[in-house]
mmCIF file of C-alpha atoms and ligand atoms in Angstrom:
data_model
loop_
_atom_site.group_PDB
_atom_site.id
_atom_site.type_symbol
_atom_site.label_atom_id
_atom_site.label_comp_id
_atom_site.label_asym_id
_atom_site.label_seq_id
_atom_site.Cartn_x
_atom_site.Cartn_y
_atom_site.Cartn_z
ATOM 1 C CA MET A 44 0.000 0.000 0.000
ATOM 2 C CA THR A 45 1.273 3.467 -0.882
ATOM 3 C CA ALA A 46 1.791 6.045 1.859
ATOM 4 C CA SER A 47 -1.114 8.385 2.500
ATOM 5 C CA LEU A 48 -0.785 11.802 0.866
ATOM 6 C CA ILE A 49 -2.714 13.501 3.659
ATOM 7 C CA GLN A 50 -1.189 11.998 6.809
ATOM 8 C CA LYS A 51 1.322 14.806 7.170
ATOM 9 C CA LYS A 52 1.436 17.642 9.675
ATOM 10 C CA ASN A 53 0.819 21.103 8.203
ATOM 11 C CA LEU A 54 -0.423 19.720 4.905
ATOM 12 C CA ILE A 55 -0.983 22.485 2.346
ATOM 13 C CA ILE A 56 -3.576 21.938 -0.373
ATOM 14 C CA ALA A 57 -3.755 24.982 -2.637
ATOM 15 C CA GLY A 58 -5.095 25.926 -6.028
ATOM 16 C CA PRO A 59 -7.867 27.786 -7.773
ATOM 17 C CA CYS A 60 -11.503 27.687 -6.748
ATOM 18 C CA SER A 61 -12.203 26.636 -10.349
ATOM 19 C CA ALA A 62 -10.135 25.388 -13.246
ATOM 20 C CA GLU A 63 -11.070 28.030 -15.841
ATOM 21 C CA ASP A 64 -8.746 27.396 -18.743
ATOM 22 C CA GLU A 65 -5.602 25.378 -19.343
ATOM 23 C CA GLU A 66 -3.288 28.371 -19.140
ATOM 24 C CA GLN A 67 -4.680 29.580 -15.791
ATOM 25 C CA LEU A 68 -4.437 26.125 -14.247
ATOM 26 C CA ILE A 69 -0.917 25.370 -15.465
ATOM 27 C CA GLN A 70 0.356 28.815 -14.474
ATOM 28 C CA THR A 71 -1.125 28.556 -10.988
ATOM 29 C CA ALA A 72 0.266 25.040 -10.523
ATOM 30 C CA MET A 73 3.760 25.990 -11.717
ATOM 31 C CA GLN A 74 3.878 29.111 -9.528
ATOM 32 C CA LEU A 75 2.724 27.094 -6.510
ATOM 33 C CA ALA A 76 5.360 24.444 -7.197
ATOM 34 C CA ARG A 77 8.054 27.120 -7.484
ATOM 35 C CA GLU A 78 6.996 28.703 -4.176
ATOM 36 C CA GLY A 79 7.635 25.263 -2.668
ATOM 37 C CA LYS A 80 4.994 25.322 0.084
ATOM 38 C CA THR A 81 2.215 23.325 -1.527
ATOM 39 C CA ASP A 82 1.767 19.560 -1.140
ATOM 40 C CA ILE A 83 -1.352 19.075 -3.257
ATOM 41 C CA LEU A 84 -2.960 21.045 -6.110
ATOM 42 C CA ARG A 85 -6.722 21.616 -5.810
ATOM 43 C CA ALA A 86 -9.102 22.743 -8.540
ATOM 44 C CA GLY A 87 -12.885 22.749 -8.866
ATOM 45 C CA ILE A 88 -14.042 21.239 -12.129
ATOM 46 C CA TRP A 89 -17.736 20.734 -11.421
ATOM 47 C CA LYS A 90 -18.834 23.728 -9.364
ATOM 48 C CA PRO A 91 -21.920 23.360 -7.177
ATOM 49 C CA ARG A 92 -23.396 26.861 -7.334
ATOM 50 C CA THR A 93 -26.112 27.818 -4.899
ATOM 51 C CA SER A 94 -27.970 29.750 -7.626
ATOM 52 C CA PRO A 95 -28.177 28.912 -11.346
ATOM 53 C CA GLY A 96 -26.729 31.165 -14.003
ATOM 54 C CA PHE A 97 -23.207 31.390 -12.612
ATOM 55 C CA PHE A 98 -20.063 29.696 -13.922
ATOM 56 C CA GLU A 99 -20.530 26.012 -13.126
ATOM 57 C CA GLY A 100 -17.049 24.796 -13.973
ATOM 58 C CA VAL A 101 -15.766 23.523 -17.311
ATOM 59 C CA GLY A 102 -16.482 19.894 -16.443
ATOM 60 C CA THR A 103 -14.680 16.782 -17.626
ATOM 61 C CA ARG A 104 -12.686 18.725 -20.238
ATOM 62 C CA ALA A 105 -10.597 20.254 -17.441
ATOM 63 C CA LEU A 106 -9.389 16.841 -16.234
ATOM 64 C CA SER A 107 -6.766 16.618 -18.982
ATOM 65 C CA TRP A 108 -5.468 20.081 -17.977
ATOM 66 C CA LEU A 109 -5.262 18.866 -14.396
ATOM 67 C CA LEU A 110 -3.294 15.803 -15.461
ATOM 68 C CA ARG A 111 -0.903 18.046 -17.376
ATOM 69 C CA ALA A 112 -0.579 20.348 -14.357
ATOM 70 C CA LYS A 113 0.261 17.319 -12.215
ATOM 71 C CA ASN A 114 2.880 16.023 -14.634
ATOM 72 C CA GLU A 115 4.531 19.402 -15.102
ATOM 73 C CA SER A 116 4.429 20.655 -11.519
ATOM 74 C CA GLY A 117 4.927 17.301 -9.807
ATOM 75 C CA LEU A 118 2.019 18.092 -7.459
ATOM 76 C CA PRO A 119 -0.619 15.438 -6.750
ATOM 77 C CA THR A 120 -4.145 16.645 -7.535
ATOM 78 C CA ALA A 121 -7.511 16.981 -5.786
ATOM 79 C CA VAL A 122 -10.979 17.698 -7.186
ATOM 80 C CA GLU A 123 -14.502 17.883 -5.813
ATOM 81 C CA VAL A 124 -16.848 15.098 -6.854
ATOM 82 C CA ALA A 125 -20.601 15.077 -6.394
ATOM 83 C CA THR A 126 -21.801 12.141 -8.509
ATOM 84 C CA PRO A 127 -20.546 8.630 -9.367
ATOM 85 C CA ARG A 128 -19.949 9.917 -12.914
ATOM 86 C CA HIS A 129 -17.569 12.571 -11.585
ATOM 87 C CA VAL A 130 -15.739 9.822 -9.676
ATOM 88 C CA GLU A 131 -15.421 7.661 -12.773
ATOM 89 C CA ASP A 132 -14.089 10.559 -14.870
ATOM 90 C CA ALA A 133 -11.671 11.762 -12.187
ATOM 91 C CA LEU A 134 -10.243 8.258 -11.759
ATOM 92 C CA GLN A 135 -9.601 7.984 -15.494
ATOM 93 C CA PHE A 136 -7.442 11.084 -15.299
ATOM 94 C CA ASP A 137 -5.479 9.839 -12.330
ATOM 95 C CA VAL A 138 -6.721 12.426 -9.815
ATOM 96 C CA ASP A 139 -5.116 11.552 -6.461
ATOM 97 C CA ILE A 140 -7.618 12.918 -3.959
ATOM 98 C CA LEU A 141 -11.349 13.451 -4.224
ATOM 99 C CA TRP A 142 -13.254 15.756 -1.935
ATOM 100 C CA ILE A 143 -16.923 15.857 -1.055
ATOM 101 C CA GLY A 144 -18.303 19.400 -1.088
ATOM 102 C CA ALA A 145 -20.343 20.992 1.671
ATOM 103 C CA ARG A 146 -23.517 20.918 -0.419
ATOM 104 C CA THR A 147 -23.083 17.183 -1.014
ATOM 105 C CA THR A 148 -22.275 16.139 2.567
ATOM 106 C CA VAL A 149 -25.784 17.299 3.549
ATOM 107 C CA ASN A 150 -27.362 14.635 1.338
ATOM 108 C CA PRO A 151 -27.059 11.027 2.573
ATOM 109 C CA PHE A 152 -28.309 9.671 -0.799
ATOM 110 C CA SER A 153 -25.486 11.392 -2.680
ATOM 111 C CA VAL A 154 -22.924 10.452 -0.048
ATOM 112 C CA GLN A 155 -23.984 6.810 -0.245
ATOM 113 C CA GLN A 156 -23.756 6.802 -4.046
ATOM 114 C CA LEU A 157 -20.250 8.236 -3.829
ATOM 115 C CA ALA A 158 -19.228 5.755 -1.145
ATOM 116 C CA ASP A 159 -20.471 2.910 -3.377
ATOM 117 C CA ALA A 160 -18.674 4.307 -6.424
ATOM 118 C CA LEU A 161 -15.421 4.603 -4.473
ATOM 119 C CA ARG A 162 -15.517 1.160 -2.864
ATOM 120 C CA GLY A 163 -12.281 -0.705 -3.535
ATOM 121 C CA THR A 164 -10.555 2.189 -5.318
ATOM 122 C CA GLY A 165 -8.136 2.860 -2.435
ATOM 123 C CA LYS A 166 -8.595 6.597 -3.026
ATOM 124 C CA THR A 167 -8.051 9.341 -0.476
ATOM 125 C CA ILE A 168 -11.319 11.121 0.324
ATOM 126 C CA LEU A 169 -11.723 14.459 2.061
ATOM 127 C CA ILE A 170 -15.144 15.246 3.496
ATOM 128 C CA LYS A 171 -16.148 18.870 3.918
ATOM 129 C CA ASN A 172 -18.494 19.753 6.742
ATOM 130 C CA PRO A 173 -22.150 20.043 5.688
ATOM 131 C CA VAL A 174 -23.355 23.599 5.040
ATOM 132 C CA ASN A 175 -25.692 23.399 8.034
ATOM 133 C CA THR A 176 -24.609 22.943 11.650
ATOM 134 C CA ASP A 177 -25.653 19.292 11.878
ATOM 135 C CA ILE A 178 -22.632 17.327 13.088
ATOM 136 C CA LYS A 179 -24.558 14.069 12.581
ATOM 137 C CA LEU A 180 -24.514 14.566 8.803
ATOM 138 C CA TRP A 181 -20.721 14.946 8.934
ATOM 139 C CA ILE A 182 -20.401 11.844 11.114
ATOM 140 C CA GLY A 183 -22.832 9.962 8.842
ATOM 141 C CA ALA A 184 -20.670 10.729 5.814
ATOM 142 C CA VAL A 185 -17.546 9.450 7.596
ATOM 143 C CA GLU A 186 -19.400 6.266 8.537
ATOM 144 C CA ARG A 187 -20.699 5.693 4.997
ATOM 145 C CA PHE A 188 -17.156 5.911 3.548
ATOM 146 C CA GLN A 189 -15.711 3.767 6.315
ATOM 147 C CA LYS A 190 -18.381 1.128 5.637
ATOM 148 C CA SER A 191 -17.289 1.158 1.994
ATOM 149 C CA GLY A 192 -13.812 0.194 3.152
ATOM 150 C CA ILE A 193 -12.288 3.628 2.564
ATOM 151 C CA THR A 194 -9.597 4.094 5.160
ATOM 152 C CA ASP A 195 -7.682 7.119 3.919
ATOM 153 C CA LEU A 196 -10.084 9.842 5.017
ATOM 154 C CA GLY A 197 -9.664 13.489 5.942
ATOM 155 C CA LEU A 198 -12.084 16.158 7.176
ATOM 156 C CA ILE A 199 -12.286 19.703 5.847
ATOM 157 C CA HIS A 200 -13.702 22.461 8.025
ATOM 158 C CA ARG A 201 -15.129 25.183 5.727
ATOM 159 C CA GLY A 202 -17.579 26.886 8.100
ATOM 160 C CA PHE A 203 -21.378 26.891 8.284
ATOM 161 C CA THR A 204 -24.221 28.859 6.747
ATOM 162 C CA SER A 205 -25.606 31.538 9.026
ATOM 163 C CA TYR A 206 -28.254 34.236 8.765
ATOM 164 C CA SER A 207 -26.501 36.613 11.092
ATOM 165 C CA ASP A 208 -23.878 39.013 9.840
ATOM 166 C CA SER A 209 -20.813 37.646 11.567
ATOM 167 C CA GLY A 210 -18.197 39.089 9.237
ATOM 168 C CA TYR A 211 -17.489 35.578 7.952
ATOM 169 C CA ARG A 212 -18.855 34.145 4.728
ATOM 170 C CA ASN A 213 -19.406 30.887 6.619
ATOM 171 C CA PRO A 214 -18.882 31.285 10.389
ATOM 172 C CA PRO A 215 -16.421 28.679 11.654
ATOM 173 C CA MET A 216 -18.348 27.446 14.756
ATOM 174 C CA TRP A 217 -15.081 25.930 16.000
ATOM 175 C CA GLN A 218 -16.822 23.702 18.569
ATOM 176 C CA ILE A 219 -18.189 21.438 15.788
ATOM 177 C CA PRO A 220 -14.835 20.510 14.166
ATOM 178 C CA ILE A 221 -13.321 20.240 17.653
ATOM 179 C CA GLU A 222 -15.975 17.659 18.500
ATOM 180 C CA MET A 223 -15.174 15.822 15.231
ATOM 181 C CA LYS A 224 -11.455 15.830 16.120
ATOM 182 C CA HIS A 225 -12.395 14.349 19.445
ATOM 183 C CA LEU A 226 -14.557 11.637 17.836
ATOM 184 C CA TYR A 227 -12.032 10.807 15.097
ATOM 185 C CA PRO A 228 -8.554 11.564 16.465
ATOM 186 C CA ALA A 229 -6.837 9.580 13.706
ATOM 187 C CA ILE A 230 -8.540 11.440 10.836
ATOM 188 C CA PRO A 231 -6.718 14.629 9.780
ATOM 189 C CA MET A 232 -8.651 17.894 10.288
ATOM 190 C CA ILE A 233 -7.952 20.423 7.560
ATOM 191 C CA VAL A 234 -9.152 24.022 7.626
ATOM 192 C CA ASP A 235 -10.527 25.760 4.541
ATOM 193 C CA PRO A 236 -10.013 29.395 5.530
ATOM 194 C CA SER A 237 -11.053 30.633 2.057
ATOM 195 C CA HIS A 238 -14.694 29.558 2.329
ATOM 196 C CA ILE A 239 -14.869 30.475 6.031
ATOM 197 C CA CYS A 240 -13.675 34.038 5.368
ATOM 198 C CA GLY A 241 -14.936 34.894 1.889
ATOM 199 C CA ASN A 242 -12.210 37.548 1.785
ATOM 200 C CA ARG A 243 -8.421 37.708 1.894
ATOM 201 C CA GLU A 244 -8.142 39.942 4.965
ATOM 202 C CA ASN A 245 -9.242 37.413 7.593
ATOM 203 C CA LEU A 246 -7.389 34.401 6.175
ATOM 204 C CA HIS A 247 -4.392 34.854 8.444
ATOM 205 C CA SER A 248 -6.371 34.889 11.696
ATOM 206 C CA VAL A 249 -8.390 31.794 10.731
ATOM 207 C CA VAL A 250 -5.274 29.867 9.696
ATOM 208 C CA GLN A 251 -3.505 30.889 12.920
ATOM 209 C CA LYS A 252 -6.490 29.795 14.984
ATOM 210 C CA SER A 253 -6.503 26.400 13.239
ATOM 211 C CA ILE A 254 -2.807 25.955 14.045
ATOM 212 C CA ASP A 255 -3.473 26.904 17.678
ATOM 213 C CA LEU A 256 -6.196 24.230 17.717
ATOM 214 C CA ASP A 257 -3.757 21.610 16.427
ATOM 215 C CA TYR A 258 -5.307 21.165 12.966
ATOM 216 C CA ASP A 259 -3.368 19.043 10.514
ATOM 217 C CA GLY A 260 -3.381 21.319 7.502
ATOM 218 C CA MET A 261 -5.307 23.609 5.218
ATOM 219 C CA MET A 262 -7.011 23.777 1.842
ATOM 220 C CA ILE A 263 -6.701 27.312 0.545
ATOM 221 C CA GLU A 264 -7.748 28.953 -2.718
ATOM 222 C CA VAL A 265 -4.939 30.367 -4.855
ATOM 223 C CA HIS A 266 -5.229 31.789 -8.385
ATOM 224 C CA CYS A 267 -2.523 33.195 -10.665
ATOM 225 C CA SER A 268 -4.725 36.289 -11.296
ATOM 226 C CA PRO A 269 -7.396 36.464 -8.567
ATOM 227 C CA HIS A 270 -8.968 39.638 -9.987
ATOM 228 C CA LEU A 271 -9.900 37.660 -13.120
ATOM 229 C CA ALA A 272 -11.283 34.621 -11.270
ATOM 230 C CA LEU A 273 -14.689 33.401 -12.423
ATOM 231 C CA THR A 274 -15.614 32.158 -8.935
ATOM 232 C CA ASP A 275 -14.740 33.317 -5.414
ATOM 233 C CA LYS A 276 -12.692 36.256 -6.657
ATOM 234 C CA GLU A 277 -12.550 38.074 -3.305
ATOM 235 C CA GLN A 278 -11.026 35.225 -1.338
ATOM 236 C CA GLN A 279 -8.286 33.890 -3.620
ATOM 237 C CA LEU A 280 -4.613 34.670 -3.072
ATOM 238 C CA MET A 281 -1.762 34.835 -5.546
ATOM 239 C CA PRO A 282 0.820 32.054 -5.065
ATOM 240 C CA ARG A 283 3.379 34.450 -3.584
ATOM 241 C CA GLU A 284 0.746 35.828 -1.199
ATOM 242 C CA LEU A 285 0.208 32.301 0.075
ATOM 243 C CA THR A 286 3.929 32.082 0.842
ATOM 244 C CA ALA A 287 3.791 35.431 2.679
ATOM 245 C CA LEU A 288 0.780 34.284 4.701
ATOM 246 C CA LEU A 289 2.421 30.992 5.664
ATOM 247 C CA ASP A 290 5.672 32.748 6.594
ATOM 248 C CA ASP A 291 3.702 34.942 8.951
ATOM 249 C CA ILE A 292 2.077 32.078 10.866
ATOM 250 C CA VAL A 293 3.353 31.000 14.271
ATOM 251 C CA TRP A 294 3.593 27.244 13.801
ATOM 252 C CA LYS A 295 3.019 25.176 16.922
ATOM 253 C CA CYS A 296 3.121 21.518 17.705
ATOM 254 C CA ALA A 297 0.970 19.426 20.006
ATOM 255 C CA VAL A 298 3.918 17.786 21.697
ATOM 256 C CA SER A 299 7.300 19.045 22.747
ATOM 257 C CA ASP A 300 10.435 17.174 23.744
ATOM 258 C CA ASP A 301 11.621 20.023 25.987
ATOM 259 C CA THR A 302 11.708 18.066 29.281
ATOM 260 C CA ASP A 303 11.271 21.088 31.510
ATOM 261 C CA PHE A 304 8.138 22.092 29.612
ATOM 262 C CA VAL A 305 6.775 18.522 29.696
ATOM 263 C CA LEU A 306 7.374 18.249 33.461
ATOM 264 C CA GLN A 307 5.664 21.548 34.199
ATOM 265 C CA LEU A 308 2.746 20.646 31.977
ATOM 266 C CA ASP A 309 2.347 17.245 33.682
ATOM 267 C CA TYR A 310 2.452 18.902 37.089
ATOM 268 C CA LEU A 311 -0.209 21.485 36.167
ATOM 269 C CA ARG A 312 -2.406 18.867 34.500
ATOM 270 C CA GLU A 313 -2.201 16.686 37.576
ATOM 271 C CA GLN A 314 -3.442 19.608 39.667
ATOM 272 C CA ILE A 315 -6.256 20.266 37.214
ATOM 273 C CA ASN A 316 -7.295 16.601 37.410
ATOM 274 C CA GLN A 317 -7.355 16.890 41.182
ATOM 275 C CA VAL A 318 -9.451 20.072 41.118
ATOM 276 C CA ASP A 319 -11.865 18.526 38.602
ATOM 277 C CA GLN A 320 -12.324 15.509 40.829
ATOM 278 C CA GLU A 321 -13.002 17.703 43.855
ATOM 279 C CA LEU A 322 -15.465 19.774 41.824
ATOM 280 C CA LEU A 323 -17.392 16.635 40.888
ATOM 281 C CA GLU A 324 -17.509 15.480 44.482
ATOM 282 C CA LEU A 325 -18.718 18.908 45.608
ATOM 283 C CA ILE A 326 -21.430 18.882 42.949
ATOM 284 C CA ALA A 327 -22.514 15.426 44.115
ATOM 285 C CA ASN A 328 -22.717 16.745 47.725
ATOM 286 C CA ARG A 329 -24.762 19.665 46.525
ATOM 287 C CA MET A 330 -27.178 17.345 44.733
ATOM 288 C CA GLN A 331 -27.651 15.266 47.862
ATOM 289 C CA LEU A 332 -28.674 18.463 49.669
ATOM 290 C CA SER A 333 -31.119 19.141 46.822
ATOM 291 C CA GLN A 334 -32.630 15.695 47.239
ATOM 292 C CA HIS A 335 -33.188 16.382 50.956
ATOM 293 C CA ILE A 336 -34.810 19.704 50.117
ATOM 294 C CA GLY A 337 -37.007 17.886 47.585
ATOM 295 C CA LYS A 338 -38.214 15.520 50.318
ATOM 296 C CA LEU A 339 -38.961 18.436 52.634
ATOM 297 C CA LYS A 340 -40.884 20.288 49.944
ATOM 298 C CA ARG A 341 -42.939 17.221 49.177
ATOM 299 C CA ALA A 342 -43.719 16.707 52.855
ATOM 300 C CA THR A 343 -44.946 20.313 53.106
ATOM 301 C CA GLN A 344 -46.521 20.362 49.601
ATOM 302 C CA THR A 345 -44.491 23.345 48.343
ATOM 303 C CA THR A 346 -43.322 23.840 44.739
ATOM 304 C CA VAL A 347 -39.924 22.619 43.625
ATOM 305 C CA LEU A 348 -39.120 25.793 41.668
ATOM 306 C CA GLN A 349 -39.096 28.856 43.865
ATOM 307 C CA SER A 350 -38.069 31.728 41.644
ATOM 308 C CA GLY A 351 -37.426 34.213 44.451
ATOM 309 C CA ARG A 352 -34.809 31.945 45.960
ATOM 310 C CA TRP A 353 -33.250 31.168 42.589
ATOM 311 C CA ASN A 354 -32.885 34.854 41.642
ATOM 312 C CA GLU A 355 -31.257 35.538 44.970
ATOM 313 C CA VAL A 356 -28.716 32.715 44.452
ATOM 314 C CA LEU A 357 -28.032 33.879 40.912
ATOM 315 C CA GLN A 358 -27.389 37.509 41.848
ATOM 316 C CA LYS A 359 -25.176 36.590 44.778
ATOM 317 C CA HIS A 360 -23.011 34.267 42.700
ATOM 318 C CA LEU A 361 -22.793 36.637 39.729
ATOM 319 C CA SER A 362 -21.413 39.389 41.899
ATOM 320 C CA ARG A 363 -18.958 36.994 43.565
ATOM 321 C CA ALA A 364 -17.905 35.659 40.178
ATOM 322 C CA LYS A 365 -17.208 39.178 38.974
ATOM 323 C CA LYS A 366 -14.835 39.765 41.882
ATOM 324 C CA LEU A 367 -13.102 36.486 41.003
ATOM 325 C CA ASP A 368 -12.680 37.542 37.352
ATOM 326 C CA LEU A 369 -14.931 34.780 36.036
ATOM 327 C CA GLY A 370 -16.853 35.479 32.806
ATOM 328 C CA GLU A 371 -20.476 36.405 33.465
ATOM 329 C CA GLN A 372 -21.870 34.336 30.600
ATOM 330 C CA PHE A 373 -19.940 31.260 31.690
ATOM 331 C CA ILE A 374 -21.114 31.570 35.311
ATOM 332 C CA ARG A 375 -24.714 32.140 34.224
ATOM 333 C CA GLN A 376 -24.615 28.987 32.055
ATOM 334 C CA TYR A 377 -22.920 27.031 34.819
ATOM 335 C CA LEU A 378 -25.431 28.114 37.472
ATOM 336 C CA GLU A 379 -28.374 27.451 35.181
ATOM 337 C CA ALA A 380 -27.099 23.951 34.407
ATOM 338 C CA LEU A 381 -26.580 23.329 38.112
ATOM 339 C CA HIS A 382 -30.071 24.585 38.861
ATOM 340 C CA MET A 383 -31.699 22.356 36.215
ATOM 341 C CA GLU A 384 -29.912 19.296 37.560
ATOM 342 C CA SER A 385 -30.870 20.312 41.075
ATOM 343 C CA ILE A 386 -34.559 20.458 40.143
ATOM 344 C CA ARG A 387 -34.236 17.032 38.503
ATOM 345 C CA GLN A 388 -32.602 15.613 41.635
ATOM 346 C CA GLN A 389 -35.267 17.144 43.903
ATOM 347 C CA ASN A 390 -37.837 15.080 42.066
ATOM 348 C CA LEU A 391 -35.882 11.826 42.285
ATOM 349 C CA LEU A 392 -36.546 10.596 45.813
HETATM 350 C C1 PEP B 295 -14.849 24.816 -3.158
HETATM 351 O O1 PEP B 295 -13.998 24.221 -2.476
HETATM 352 O O2 PEP B 295 -14.561 25.538 -4.118
HETATM 353 C C2 PEP B 295 -16.265 24.717 -2.738
HETATM 354 C C3 PEP B 295 -17.261 24.810 -3.597
HETATM 355 O O3 PEP B 295 -16.373 24.586 -1.430
HETATM 356 P P1 PEP B 295 -17.617 24.261 -0.456
HETATM 357 O O4 PEP B 295 -18.113 22.900 -0.833
HETATM 358 O O5 PEP B 295 -16.940 24.293 0.880
HETATM 359 O O6 PEP B 295 -18.603 25.371 -0.611
HETATM 360 MN MN1 MN B 296 -14.471 28.310 -3.939
#
């Protein structure tokens, strides 16, 4: 079995949003290869556009350009596939990596068709998060490919559709990919800052955040002449701008062999474990008190929820928390969760 192309720390997948013509694709690929930062060349060939009437990619014709770009630049290639026919065509032109777009991951029928079409091909598949914030669809897609015997999988975090004006094209909602990383620690998590940001200005901060969160790499849109791009013009970088961006990132690693650092970290973590254990025991004690109160209330036929008392507790703790420099929103959520559990426990005995 050949080594995986994606199991590499700080993997860089770069290339145009769309392959537009042979010249544009070859130029972009050659410039990226010369810059020396890119591991894999991406290009959209079939473009899933939210609305009709926009450039929908050149289709199968572009696959021969991509093969030429691969041969001349030496970079392995990646394209988005949405139907079994796309898979068949891409395989004929020796595309190395296939990715599932965000508008496809939402549809279990399409995902299943792709998983069936890819069974036994040994291909590397990258799965973008679904456009909506439903982690189960993302998990479902991983499971469908795994059931088809596909073992070389990666995840791409490209942000989620939102109605609010967050400043992002697709707000990242970092907690969802973090949960996926937790569920699938062996599957690389790759950020797509281009579709999260929708502009060039915020790319750096999103890439830096992904590095801080121990992501494994990025897929980023790069075009030899972004101002002429037929799709996603505002978010594409020139190859040399990608180099500048990467040179400006503070790269971090999840582990260090500096023994002093490791010892200090172990010591602090041990203390945190101890505090967490004590916190749990204290919460359990508190719940036992709640159960006793529940019994008393039942004996005297009084209501479990007494809002006057709860408001008093809330205000007292919020002002204490402020003095202790604890975030108000966090303490509110914590107290509310504690209160809900307390009401549940009062009704238990
Ligand atoms: C793309 O990568 O060009 C693309 C269409 O992305 P997404 O599926 O994340 O919208
Ligand atoms: Mn794009």
